[in-house]
Coordinates of C-alpha atoms in Angstrom, one line a residue:
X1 CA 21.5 2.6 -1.4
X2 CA 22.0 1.3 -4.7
X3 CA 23.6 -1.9 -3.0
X4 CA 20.8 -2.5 -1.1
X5 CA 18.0 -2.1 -3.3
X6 CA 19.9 -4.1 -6.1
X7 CA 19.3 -7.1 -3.2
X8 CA 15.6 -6.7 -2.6
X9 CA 14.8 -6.4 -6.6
X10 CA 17.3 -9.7 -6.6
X11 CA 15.2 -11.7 -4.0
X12 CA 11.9 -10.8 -5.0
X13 CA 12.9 -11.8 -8.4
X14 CA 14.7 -14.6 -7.3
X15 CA 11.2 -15.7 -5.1
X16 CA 9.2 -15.4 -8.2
X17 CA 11.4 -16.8 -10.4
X18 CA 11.0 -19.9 -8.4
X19 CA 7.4 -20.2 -7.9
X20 CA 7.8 -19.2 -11.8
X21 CA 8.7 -23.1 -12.7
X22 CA 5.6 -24.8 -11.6
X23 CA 2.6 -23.7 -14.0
X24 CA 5.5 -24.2 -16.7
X25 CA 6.0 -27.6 -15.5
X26 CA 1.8 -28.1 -14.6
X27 CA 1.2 -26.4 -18.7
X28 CA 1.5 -30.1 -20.5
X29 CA -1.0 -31.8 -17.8
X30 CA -3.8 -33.0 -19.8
X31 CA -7.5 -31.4 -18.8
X32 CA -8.5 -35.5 -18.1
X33 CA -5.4 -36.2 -15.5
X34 CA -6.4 -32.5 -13.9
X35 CA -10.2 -33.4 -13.9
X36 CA -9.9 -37.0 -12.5
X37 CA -7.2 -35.9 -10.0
X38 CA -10.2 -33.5 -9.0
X39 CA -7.6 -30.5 -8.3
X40 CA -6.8 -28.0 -10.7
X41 CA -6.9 -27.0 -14.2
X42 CA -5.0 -25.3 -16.3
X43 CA -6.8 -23.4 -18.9
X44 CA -6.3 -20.5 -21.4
X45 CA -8.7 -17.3 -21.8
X46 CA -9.2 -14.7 -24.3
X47 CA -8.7 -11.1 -22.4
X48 CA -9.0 -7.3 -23.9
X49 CA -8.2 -8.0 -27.8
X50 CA -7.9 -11.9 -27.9
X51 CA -4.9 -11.8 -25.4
X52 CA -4.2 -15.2 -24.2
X53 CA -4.1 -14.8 -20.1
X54 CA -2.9 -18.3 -19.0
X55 CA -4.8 -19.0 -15.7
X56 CA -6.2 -21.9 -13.3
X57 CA -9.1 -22.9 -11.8
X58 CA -10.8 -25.0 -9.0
X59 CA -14.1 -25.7 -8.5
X60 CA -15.7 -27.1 -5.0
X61 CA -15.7 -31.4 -4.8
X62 CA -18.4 -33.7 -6.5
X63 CA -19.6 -29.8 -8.0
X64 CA -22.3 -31.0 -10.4
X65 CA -23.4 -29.4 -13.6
X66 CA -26.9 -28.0 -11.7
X67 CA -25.1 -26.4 -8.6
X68 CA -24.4 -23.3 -9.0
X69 CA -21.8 -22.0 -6.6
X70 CA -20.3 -18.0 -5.6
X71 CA -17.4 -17.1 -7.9
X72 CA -13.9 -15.5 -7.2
X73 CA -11.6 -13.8 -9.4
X74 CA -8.1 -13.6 -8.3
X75 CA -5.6 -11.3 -10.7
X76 CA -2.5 -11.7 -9.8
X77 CA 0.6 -9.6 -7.8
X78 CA 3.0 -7.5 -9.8
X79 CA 5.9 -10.1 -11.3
X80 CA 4.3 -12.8 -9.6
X81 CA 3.1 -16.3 -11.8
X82 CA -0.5 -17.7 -12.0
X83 CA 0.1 -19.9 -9.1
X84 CA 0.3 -17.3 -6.6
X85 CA -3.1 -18.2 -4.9
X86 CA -3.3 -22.0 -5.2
X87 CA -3.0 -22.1 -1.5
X88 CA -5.6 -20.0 -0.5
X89 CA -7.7 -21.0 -3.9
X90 CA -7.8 -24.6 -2.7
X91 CA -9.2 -23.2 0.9
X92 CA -11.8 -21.2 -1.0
X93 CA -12.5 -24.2 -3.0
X94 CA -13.5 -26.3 0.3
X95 CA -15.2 -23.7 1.4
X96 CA -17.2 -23.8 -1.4
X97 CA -15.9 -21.1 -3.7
X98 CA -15.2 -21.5 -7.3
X99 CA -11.8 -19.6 -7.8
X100 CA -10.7 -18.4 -11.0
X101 CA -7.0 -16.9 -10.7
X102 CA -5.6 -15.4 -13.8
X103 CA -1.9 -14.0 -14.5
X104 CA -2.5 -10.4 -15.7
X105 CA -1.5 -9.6 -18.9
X106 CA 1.9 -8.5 -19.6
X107 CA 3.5 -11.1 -17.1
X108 CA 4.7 -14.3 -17.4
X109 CA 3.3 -16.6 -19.7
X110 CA 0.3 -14.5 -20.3
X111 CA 0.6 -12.8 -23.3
X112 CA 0.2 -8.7 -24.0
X113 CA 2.3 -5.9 -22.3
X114 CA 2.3 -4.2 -19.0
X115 CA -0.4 -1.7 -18.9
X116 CA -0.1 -1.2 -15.0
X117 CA -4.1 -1.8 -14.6
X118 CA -5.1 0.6 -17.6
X119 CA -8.3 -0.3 -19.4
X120 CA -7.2 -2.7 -21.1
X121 CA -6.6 -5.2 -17.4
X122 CA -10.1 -3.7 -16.3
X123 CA -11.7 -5.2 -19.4
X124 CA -9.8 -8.5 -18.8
X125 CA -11.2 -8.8 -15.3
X126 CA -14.4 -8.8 -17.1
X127 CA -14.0 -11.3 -19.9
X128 CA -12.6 -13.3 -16.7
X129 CA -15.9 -13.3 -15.2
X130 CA -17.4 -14.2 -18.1
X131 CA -15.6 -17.1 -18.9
X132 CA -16.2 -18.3 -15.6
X133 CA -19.7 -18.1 -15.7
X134 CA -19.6 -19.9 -18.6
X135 CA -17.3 -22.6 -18.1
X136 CA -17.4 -23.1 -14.2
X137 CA -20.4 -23.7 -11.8
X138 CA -20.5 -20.3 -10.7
X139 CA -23.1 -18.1 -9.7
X140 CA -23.8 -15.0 -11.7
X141 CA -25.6 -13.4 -8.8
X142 CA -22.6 -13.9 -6.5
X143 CA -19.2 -13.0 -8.0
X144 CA -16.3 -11.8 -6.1
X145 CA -12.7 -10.2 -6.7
X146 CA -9.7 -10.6 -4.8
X147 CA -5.8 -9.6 -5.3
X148 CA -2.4 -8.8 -3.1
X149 CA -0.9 -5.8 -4.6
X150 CA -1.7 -5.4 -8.3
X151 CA -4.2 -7.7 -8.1
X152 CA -5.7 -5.5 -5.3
X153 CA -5.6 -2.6 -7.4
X154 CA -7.3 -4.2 -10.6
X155 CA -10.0 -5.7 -8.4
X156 CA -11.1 -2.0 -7.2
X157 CA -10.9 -0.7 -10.4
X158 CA -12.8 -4.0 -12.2
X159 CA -15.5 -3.1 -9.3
X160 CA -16.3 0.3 -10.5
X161 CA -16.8 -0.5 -14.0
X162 CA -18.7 -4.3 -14.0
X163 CA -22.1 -4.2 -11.5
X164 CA -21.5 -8.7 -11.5
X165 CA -18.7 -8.1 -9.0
X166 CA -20.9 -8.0 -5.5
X167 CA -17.6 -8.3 -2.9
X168 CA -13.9 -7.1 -3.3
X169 CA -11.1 -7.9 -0.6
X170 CA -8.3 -5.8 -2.0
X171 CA -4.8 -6.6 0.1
X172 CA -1.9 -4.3 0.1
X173 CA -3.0 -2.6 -2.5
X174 CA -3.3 0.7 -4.4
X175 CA -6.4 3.1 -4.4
X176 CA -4.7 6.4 -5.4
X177 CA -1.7 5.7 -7.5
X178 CA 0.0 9.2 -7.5
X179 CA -0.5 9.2 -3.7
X180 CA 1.5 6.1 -3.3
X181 CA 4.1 6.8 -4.6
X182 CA 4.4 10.8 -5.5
X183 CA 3.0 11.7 -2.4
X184 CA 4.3 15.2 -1.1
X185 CA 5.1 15.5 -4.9
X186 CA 8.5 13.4 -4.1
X187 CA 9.0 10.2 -6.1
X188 CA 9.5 6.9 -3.9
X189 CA 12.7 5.8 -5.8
X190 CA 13.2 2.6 -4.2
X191 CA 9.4 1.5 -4.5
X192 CA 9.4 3.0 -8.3
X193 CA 12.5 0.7 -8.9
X194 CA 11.6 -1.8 -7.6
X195 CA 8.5 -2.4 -9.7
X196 CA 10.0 -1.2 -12.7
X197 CA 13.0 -3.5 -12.9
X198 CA 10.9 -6.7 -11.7
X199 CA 8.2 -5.4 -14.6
X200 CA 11.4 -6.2 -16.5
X201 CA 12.4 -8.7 -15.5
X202 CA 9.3 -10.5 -15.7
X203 CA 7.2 -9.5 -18.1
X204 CA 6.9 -6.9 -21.0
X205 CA 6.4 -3.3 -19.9
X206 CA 4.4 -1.8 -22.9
X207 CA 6.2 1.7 -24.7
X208 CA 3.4 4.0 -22.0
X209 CA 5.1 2.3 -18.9
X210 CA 8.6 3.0 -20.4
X211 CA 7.6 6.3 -20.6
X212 CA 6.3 7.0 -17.7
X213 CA 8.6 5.2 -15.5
X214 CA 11.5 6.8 -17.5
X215 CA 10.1 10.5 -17.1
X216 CA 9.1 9.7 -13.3
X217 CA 12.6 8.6 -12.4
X218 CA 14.4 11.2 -14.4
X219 CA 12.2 14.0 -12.8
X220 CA 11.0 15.4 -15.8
X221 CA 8.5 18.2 -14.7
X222 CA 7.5 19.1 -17.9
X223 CA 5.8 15.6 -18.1
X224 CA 4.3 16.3 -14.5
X225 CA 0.7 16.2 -15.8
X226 CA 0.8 13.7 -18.0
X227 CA 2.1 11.4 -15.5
X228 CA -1.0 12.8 -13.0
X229 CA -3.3 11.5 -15.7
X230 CA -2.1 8.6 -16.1
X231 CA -1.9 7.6 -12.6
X232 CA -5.1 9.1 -11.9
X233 CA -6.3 6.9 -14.7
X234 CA -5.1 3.7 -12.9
X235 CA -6.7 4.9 -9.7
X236 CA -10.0 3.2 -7.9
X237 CA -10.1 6.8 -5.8
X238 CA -10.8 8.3 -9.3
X239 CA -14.2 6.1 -9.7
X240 CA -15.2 6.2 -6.1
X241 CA -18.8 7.5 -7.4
X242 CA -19.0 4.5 -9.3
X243 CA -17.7 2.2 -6.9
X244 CA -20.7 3.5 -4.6
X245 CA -23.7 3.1 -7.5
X246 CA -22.9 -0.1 -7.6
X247 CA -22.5 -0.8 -3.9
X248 CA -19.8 -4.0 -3.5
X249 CA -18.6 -4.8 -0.2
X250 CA -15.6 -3.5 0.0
X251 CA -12.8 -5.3 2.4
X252 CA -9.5 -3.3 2.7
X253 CA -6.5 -4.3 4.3
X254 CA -2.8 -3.0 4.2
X255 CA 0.4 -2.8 6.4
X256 CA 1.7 -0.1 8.5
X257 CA 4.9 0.0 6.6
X258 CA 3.8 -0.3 3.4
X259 CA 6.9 1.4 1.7
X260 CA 5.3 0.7 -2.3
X261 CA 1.1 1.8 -1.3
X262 CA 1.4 3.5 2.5
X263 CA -1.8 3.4 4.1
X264 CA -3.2 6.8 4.0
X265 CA -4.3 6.7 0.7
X266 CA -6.5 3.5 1.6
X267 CA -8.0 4.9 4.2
X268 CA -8.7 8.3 2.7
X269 CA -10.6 5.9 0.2
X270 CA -12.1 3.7 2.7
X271 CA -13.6 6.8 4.4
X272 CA -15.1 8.2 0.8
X273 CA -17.3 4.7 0.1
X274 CA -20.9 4.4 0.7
X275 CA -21.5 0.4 0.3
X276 CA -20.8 -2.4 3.4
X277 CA -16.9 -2.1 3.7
X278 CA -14.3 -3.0 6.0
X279 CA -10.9 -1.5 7.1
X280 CA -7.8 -3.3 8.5
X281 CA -4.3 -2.3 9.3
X282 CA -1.4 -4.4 10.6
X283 CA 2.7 -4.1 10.9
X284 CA 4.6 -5.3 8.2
X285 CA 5.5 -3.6 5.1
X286 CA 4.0 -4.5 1.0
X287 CA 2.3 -7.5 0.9
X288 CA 4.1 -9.2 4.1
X289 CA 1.0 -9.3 5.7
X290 CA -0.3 -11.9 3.6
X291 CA 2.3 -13.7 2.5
X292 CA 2.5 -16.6 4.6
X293 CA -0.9 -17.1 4.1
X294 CA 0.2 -17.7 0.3
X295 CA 2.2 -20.1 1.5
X296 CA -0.9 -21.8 3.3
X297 CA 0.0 -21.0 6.9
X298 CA -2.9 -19.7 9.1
X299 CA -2.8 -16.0 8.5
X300 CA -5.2 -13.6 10.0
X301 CA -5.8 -11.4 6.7
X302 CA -6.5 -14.5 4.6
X303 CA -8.9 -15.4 7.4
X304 CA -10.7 -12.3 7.3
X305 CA -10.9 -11.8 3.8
X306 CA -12.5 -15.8 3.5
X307 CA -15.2 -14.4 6.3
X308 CA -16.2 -11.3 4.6
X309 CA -16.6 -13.5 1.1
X310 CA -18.7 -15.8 3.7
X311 CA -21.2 -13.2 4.5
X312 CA -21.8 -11.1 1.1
X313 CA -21.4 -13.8 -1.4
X314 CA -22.6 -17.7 0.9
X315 CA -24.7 -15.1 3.0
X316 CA -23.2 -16.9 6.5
X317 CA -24.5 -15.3 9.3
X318 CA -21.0 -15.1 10.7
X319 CA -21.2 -11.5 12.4
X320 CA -19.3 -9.8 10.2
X321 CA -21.8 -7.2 9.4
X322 CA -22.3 -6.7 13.4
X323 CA -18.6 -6.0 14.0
X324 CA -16.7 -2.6 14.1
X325 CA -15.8 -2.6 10.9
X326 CA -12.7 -1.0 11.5
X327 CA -10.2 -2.8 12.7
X328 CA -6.3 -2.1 13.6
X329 CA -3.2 -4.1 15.0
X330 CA -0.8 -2.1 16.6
X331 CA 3.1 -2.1 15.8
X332 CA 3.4 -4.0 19.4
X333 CA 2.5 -7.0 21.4
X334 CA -1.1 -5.8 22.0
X335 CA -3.9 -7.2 20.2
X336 CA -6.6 -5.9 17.9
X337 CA -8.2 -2.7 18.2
X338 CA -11.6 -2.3 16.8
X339 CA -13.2 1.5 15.7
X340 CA -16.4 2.3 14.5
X341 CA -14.6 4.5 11.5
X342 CA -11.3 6.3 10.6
X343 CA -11.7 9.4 11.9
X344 CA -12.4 7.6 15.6
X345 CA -8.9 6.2 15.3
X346 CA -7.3 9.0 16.4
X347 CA -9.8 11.0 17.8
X348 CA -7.4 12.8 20.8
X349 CA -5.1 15.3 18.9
X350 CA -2.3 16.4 20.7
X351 CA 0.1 18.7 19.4
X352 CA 4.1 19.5 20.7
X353 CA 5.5 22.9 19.4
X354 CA 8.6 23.2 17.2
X355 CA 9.8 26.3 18.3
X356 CA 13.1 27.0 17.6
X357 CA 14.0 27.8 14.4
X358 CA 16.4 25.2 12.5
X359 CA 18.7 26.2 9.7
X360 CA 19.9 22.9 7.2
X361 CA 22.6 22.4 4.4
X362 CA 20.9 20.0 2.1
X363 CA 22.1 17.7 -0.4
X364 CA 23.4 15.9 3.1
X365 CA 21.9 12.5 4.4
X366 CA 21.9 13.4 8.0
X367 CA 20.9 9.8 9.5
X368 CA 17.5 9.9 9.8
X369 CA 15.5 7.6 7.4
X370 CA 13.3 5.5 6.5
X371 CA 14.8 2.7 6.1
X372 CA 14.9 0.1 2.7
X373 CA 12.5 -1.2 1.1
X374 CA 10.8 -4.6 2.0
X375 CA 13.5 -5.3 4.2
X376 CA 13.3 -2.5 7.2
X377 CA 9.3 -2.5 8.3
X378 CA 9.6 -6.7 8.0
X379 CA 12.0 -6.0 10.6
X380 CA 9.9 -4.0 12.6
X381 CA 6.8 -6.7 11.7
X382 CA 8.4 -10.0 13.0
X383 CA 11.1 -8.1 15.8
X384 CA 10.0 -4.8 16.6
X385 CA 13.1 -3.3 15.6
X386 CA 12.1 -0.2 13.2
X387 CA 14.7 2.2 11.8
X388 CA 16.7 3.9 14.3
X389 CA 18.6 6.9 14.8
X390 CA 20.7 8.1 17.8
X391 CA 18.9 11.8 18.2
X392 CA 21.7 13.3 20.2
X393 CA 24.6 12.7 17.4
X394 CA 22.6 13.8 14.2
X395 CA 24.5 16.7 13.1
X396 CA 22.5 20.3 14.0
X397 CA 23.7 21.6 10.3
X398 CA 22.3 18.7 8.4
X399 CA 19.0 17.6 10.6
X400 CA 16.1 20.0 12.5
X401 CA 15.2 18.6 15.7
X402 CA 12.5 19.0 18.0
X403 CA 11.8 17.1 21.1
X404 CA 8.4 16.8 23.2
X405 CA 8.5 16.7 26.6
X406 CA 9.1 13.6 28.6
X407 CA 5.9 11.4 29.1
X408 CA 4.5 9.6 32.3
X409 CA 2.3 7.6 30.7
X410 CA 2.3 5.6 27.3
X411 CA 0.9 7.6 24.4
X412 CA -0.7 5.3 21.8
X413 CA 0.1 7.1 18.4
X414 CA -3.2 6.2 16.5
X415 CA -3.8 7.6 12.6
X416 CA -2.0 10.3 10.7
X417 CA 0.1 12.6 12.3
X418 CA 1.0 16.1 11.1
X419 CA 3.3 18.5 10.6
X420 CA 3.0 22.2 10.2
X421 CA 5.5 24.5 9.8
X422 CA 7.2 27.3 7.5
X423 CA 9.8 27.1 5.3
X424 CA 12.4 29.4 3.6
X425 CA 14.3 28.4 0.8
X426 CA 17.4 29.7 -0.7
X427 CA 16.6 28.1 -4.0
X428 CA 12.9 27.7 -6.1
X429 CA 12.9 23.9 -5.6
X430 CA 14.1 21.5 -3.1
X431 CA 13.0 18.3 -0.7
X432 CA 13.0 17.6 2.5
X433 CA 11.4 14.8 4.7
X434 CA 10.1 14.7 8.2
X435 CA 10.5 11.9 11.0
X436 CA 8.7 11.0 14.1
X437 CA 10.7 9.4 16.5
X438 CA 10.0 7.6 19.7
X439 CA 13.0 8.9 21.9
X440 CA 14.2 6.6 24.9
X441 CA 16.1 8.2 28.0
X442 CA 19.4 7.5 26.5
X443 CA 18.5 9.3 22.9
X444 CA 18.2 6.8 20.7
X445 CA 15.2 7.0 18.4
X446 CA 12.9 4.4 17.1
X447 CA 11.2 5.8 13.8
X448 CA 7.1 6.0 14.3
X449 CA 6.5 7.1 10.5
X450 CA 8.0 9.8 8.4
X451 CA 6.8 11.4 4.8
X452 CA 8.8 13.2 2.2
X453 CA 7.8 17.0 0.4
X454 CA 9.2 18.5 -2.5
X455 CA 8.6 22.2 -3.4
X456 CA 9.1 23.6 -6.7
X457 CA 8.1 27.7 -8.1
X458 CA 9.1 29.1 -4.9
X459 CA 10.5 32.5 -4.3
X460 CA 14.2 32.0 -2.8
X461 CA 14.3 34.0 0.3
X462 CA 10.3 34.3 0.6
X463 CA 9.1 31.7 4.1
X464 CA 6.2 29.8 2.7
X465 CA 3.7 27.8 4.8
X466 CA 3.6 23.4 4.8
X467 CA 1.2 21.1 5.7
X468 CA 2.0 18.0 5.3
X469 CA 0.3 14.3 6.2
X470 CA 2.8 11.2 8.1
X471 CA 2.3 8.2 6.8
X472 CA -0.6 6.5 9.4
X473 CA 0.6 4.0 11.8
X474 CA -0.3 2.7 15.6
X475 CA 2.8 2.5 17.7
X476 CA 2.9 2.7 21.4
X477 CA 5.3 5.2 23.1
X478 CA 6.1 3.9 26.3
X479 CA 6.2 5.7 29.5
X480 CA 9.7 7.9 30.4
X481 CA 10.5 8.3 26.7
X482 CA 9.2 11.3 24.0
X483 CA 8.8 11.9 20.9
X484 CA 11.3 13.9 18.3
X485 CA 10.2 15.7 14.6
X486 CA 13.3 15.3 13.1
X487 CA 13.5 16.8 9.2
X488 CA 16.5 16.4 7.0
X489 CA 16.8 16.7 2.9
X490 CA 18.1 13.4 2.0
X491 CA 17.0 9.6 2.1
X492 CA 17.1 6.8 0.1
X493 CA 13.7 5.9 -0.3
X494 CA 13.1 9.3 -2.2
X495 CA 13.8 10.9 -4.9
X496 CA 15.4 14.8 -4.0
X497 CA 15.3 18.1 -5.5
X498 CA 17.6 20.4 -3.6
X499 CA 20.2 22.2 -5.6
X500 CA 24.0 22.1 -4.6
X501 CA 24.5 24.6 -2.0
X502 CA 20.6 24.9 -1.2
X503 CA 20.1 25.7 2.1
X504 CA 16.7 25.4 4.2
X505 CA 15.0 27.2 7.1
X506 CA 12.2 26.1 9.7
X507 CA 10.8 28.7 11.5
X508 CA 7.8 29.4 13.7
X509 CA 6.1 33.0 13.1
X510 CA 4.5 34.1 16.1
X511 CA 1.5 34.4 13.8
X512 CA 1.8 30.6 12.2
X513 CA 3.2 28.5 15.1
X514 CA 4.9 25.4 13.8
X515 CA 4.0 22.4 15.5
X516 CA 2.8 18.4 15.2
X517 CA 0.0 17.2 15.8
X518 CA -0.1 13.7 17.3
X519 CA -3.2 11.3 16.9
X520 CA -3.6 9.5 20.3
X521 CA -6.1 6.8 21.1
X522 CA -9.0 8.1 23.2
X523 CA -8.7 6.2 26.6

């Protein structure tokens, strides 16, 4: 584990370290060779404090000083430079956009320390805007946000607390911090380390983020809350009534697989705001979804985010506001699916008993998991070829398994599935994680999602009930096969609590039946 996530902190840093070179190289371009070359510039603005955040902007062709034109704000990913967007800043740009993208503070060249979109990168966003408005062409009345990752989160968040901002498109980002990545009240190791040590590597993580990062990884309970409030702190979910009194349009978009912000907590959000807003899900895993179109190769995310700027900031009558404004691509070959809201996604619920009662060393990775990473749901985006497990072999004393019937037709998994079930421990604390698997005649299981739970206070010996939330997806089960809950107490992804020598039981009281409930698409 450590092998492999030492090579997907290496290659994103390597990636960024690359794209890195050029604003260095672009710095000593004069503002006259910039401005007659009629492409970029290069400037410098005061954030939060005085902070210098070293940033670049474009303006439409021939713009004159009496047009006025919309405005967006781009804050950059986590570790990644100020020339992140140029691609898709230049296509605004023709479009008729002036874009402003800035490197958040902490990173880079831009000065300050990590703050992990505290108030401190909420207020920059503003002074952005500001600056813009007076130094560009652009259009007070029509001012726009839009990020990948951490700039996704810092756009929500900048929404709630400055009225100017009239249209967000947040990609592969965050709105509830602590349920990205302490969901089930289990740290996401690989996701946590992966942003710490790139933070690291690329920029100046403040004393608060050492802090916090340190106490997350180390499982320090007794800093539990304080790490709550800070994430809660950082999260757009925590503003929602804000968000909806001053009524952007709100365009979110993530991917199935999204091992560093899973999907659920996005569309919990989505389904909390009151303004125009917009839903989309499609494979991949963080920020994969869009990054070829940051590379300026047509890329259907990119494309919907410039259409939904089109309508609520140019006002193009482009049917955006006619369509269903949720809208899902399926982990397979099949095309877009289009819902009038979340809860329609999966509006046939059907549920598979777990009868049999299942009794598990921990401490012992069984074979089931959820892969690595960036690396295993790309796999699954570009090949189809998710993480796998042969359900036959995984050994009985490590791994509870439970198999559905076999199907006759294709069931199309659509939203959240979830698990209920009972649990007794021999120990107060301890973690296990559950898989759904799509099980082919000769056993071997393609993983549909999975989602981790840690327990802590418990009585040992005293059964105690679980509900717990997969992580959303669309996959299609094809005819002949079935599907297999598979829980074990070790993978890689997570962080795990079970003692040496803990033991776990899942049973199913006559009185509490165990079972999961599937999410299928209403034909």
């Amino acid at each position: 584990m450590r092998t492999a996530l030492t090579l997907a902190v290496s290659a994103a840093l390597v990636a960024g370290t690359a794209l890195g070179l050029a604003p260095a190289a672009h710095a000593d371009t004069s503002d006259a060779e910039t401005q007659a070359a009629g492409s970029i510039r290069f400037v410098d603005i005061a954030g939060d404090g005085g902070t210098i955040l070293k940033a670049n902007v474009i303006t439409p062709a021939g713009a004159g000083d009496s047009a006025r034109y919309p405005v967006i704000v781009l804050p950059t990913s986590w570790a990644m430079p100020q020339i992140e967007y140029l691609a898709q800043a230049q296509k605004l740009a023709d479009s008729g956009y002036v874009v402003v993208s800035y490197n958040s503070r902490g990173f880079w060249q831009s000065g300050g320390e990590i703050e992990t979109a505290g108030p401190k990168d909420v207020a920059d966003a503003s002074l952005v805007i500001d600056w813009a408005l007076a130094n560009t062409p652009a259009d007070p009345a029509r001012v726009g946000m839009a990020g990948v990752s951490y700039g996704a989160g810092i756009s929500l968040l900048a929404a709630a607390h400055d009225k100017r901002i009239r249209a967000v498109a947040a990609l592969s980002g965050w709105a509830d911090l602590i349920d990205s990545i302490y969901s089930g009240r289990t740290q996401h190791l690989q996701a946590a380390a992966l942003l710490g040590g790139a933070g690291h590597l690329t920029g100046r993580p403040g004393p608060e983020l050492r802090q916090i990062l340190g106490d997350f990884l180390s499982s320090n309970l007794d800093k539990e809350s304080e790490m709550i409030a800070w994430g809660r702190k950082r999260s757009a979910a925590t503003y929602v009534d804000a968000i909806n009194a001053n009524r952007p349009a709100i365009m979110l978009g993530n991917a199935w697989g999204d091992t560093i912000f899973p999907p659920n907590q996005f569309a919990s959000f989505y389904e909390k705001l009151t303004g125009p807003k917009r839903l989309e899900f499609r494979p991949g895993d963080h920020a994969t979804a869009e990054a070829t179109g940051l590379l300026g190769l047509p890329n259907d995310t990119w494309t919907s985010a410039r259409r939904w700027f089109d309508h609520h900031l140019r006002g193009a009558d482009n049917g955006v506001d006619r369509e269903q404004p949720v809208r899902l691509k399926p982990r397979s070959d099949a095309g877009y699916e289009s819902y009038p809201d979340w809860k329609s996604v999966g509006a046939d619920q059907r549920k598979f008993a777990l009868g049999d009662s299942e009794h598990l060393w921990a401490n012992v990775d069984s074979g089931a998991n959820g892969g690595i990473v960036m690396l295993s749901n790309l796999l699954d985006q570009f090949f189809q070829a998710p993480p796998v497990a042969s359900i036959p072999l995984l050994p009985r004393a490590f791994a509870g398994v439970w198999q559905s019937e076999r199907y006759d037709s294709p069931q199309r998994v659509r939203g959240t599935a979830r698990l209920h079930t009972t649990v007794t421990p021999t120990a107060s604390s301890g973690t296990f994680v559950a898989y759904l698997y799509d099980v082919g005649p000769l056993g071997m299981g393609k993983l549909i999602s999975n989602a981790p739970y840690t327990f802590h206070d418990k009585a040992p010996g005293k059964p105690f009930p679980v509900d717990l939330e997969l992580f959303s997806t669309a996959y299609d089960v094809p005819a002949g096969h079935r599907l297999a809950l598979v829980v074990d107490t070790v993978d890689p992804l997570y962080i795990e609590h079970n003692p040496t020598g803990a033991q776990l039981t899942f049973s199913s009281p006559a009185a509490d039946p165990s079972y999961v409930s599937v999410p299928l698409r209403k034909e």
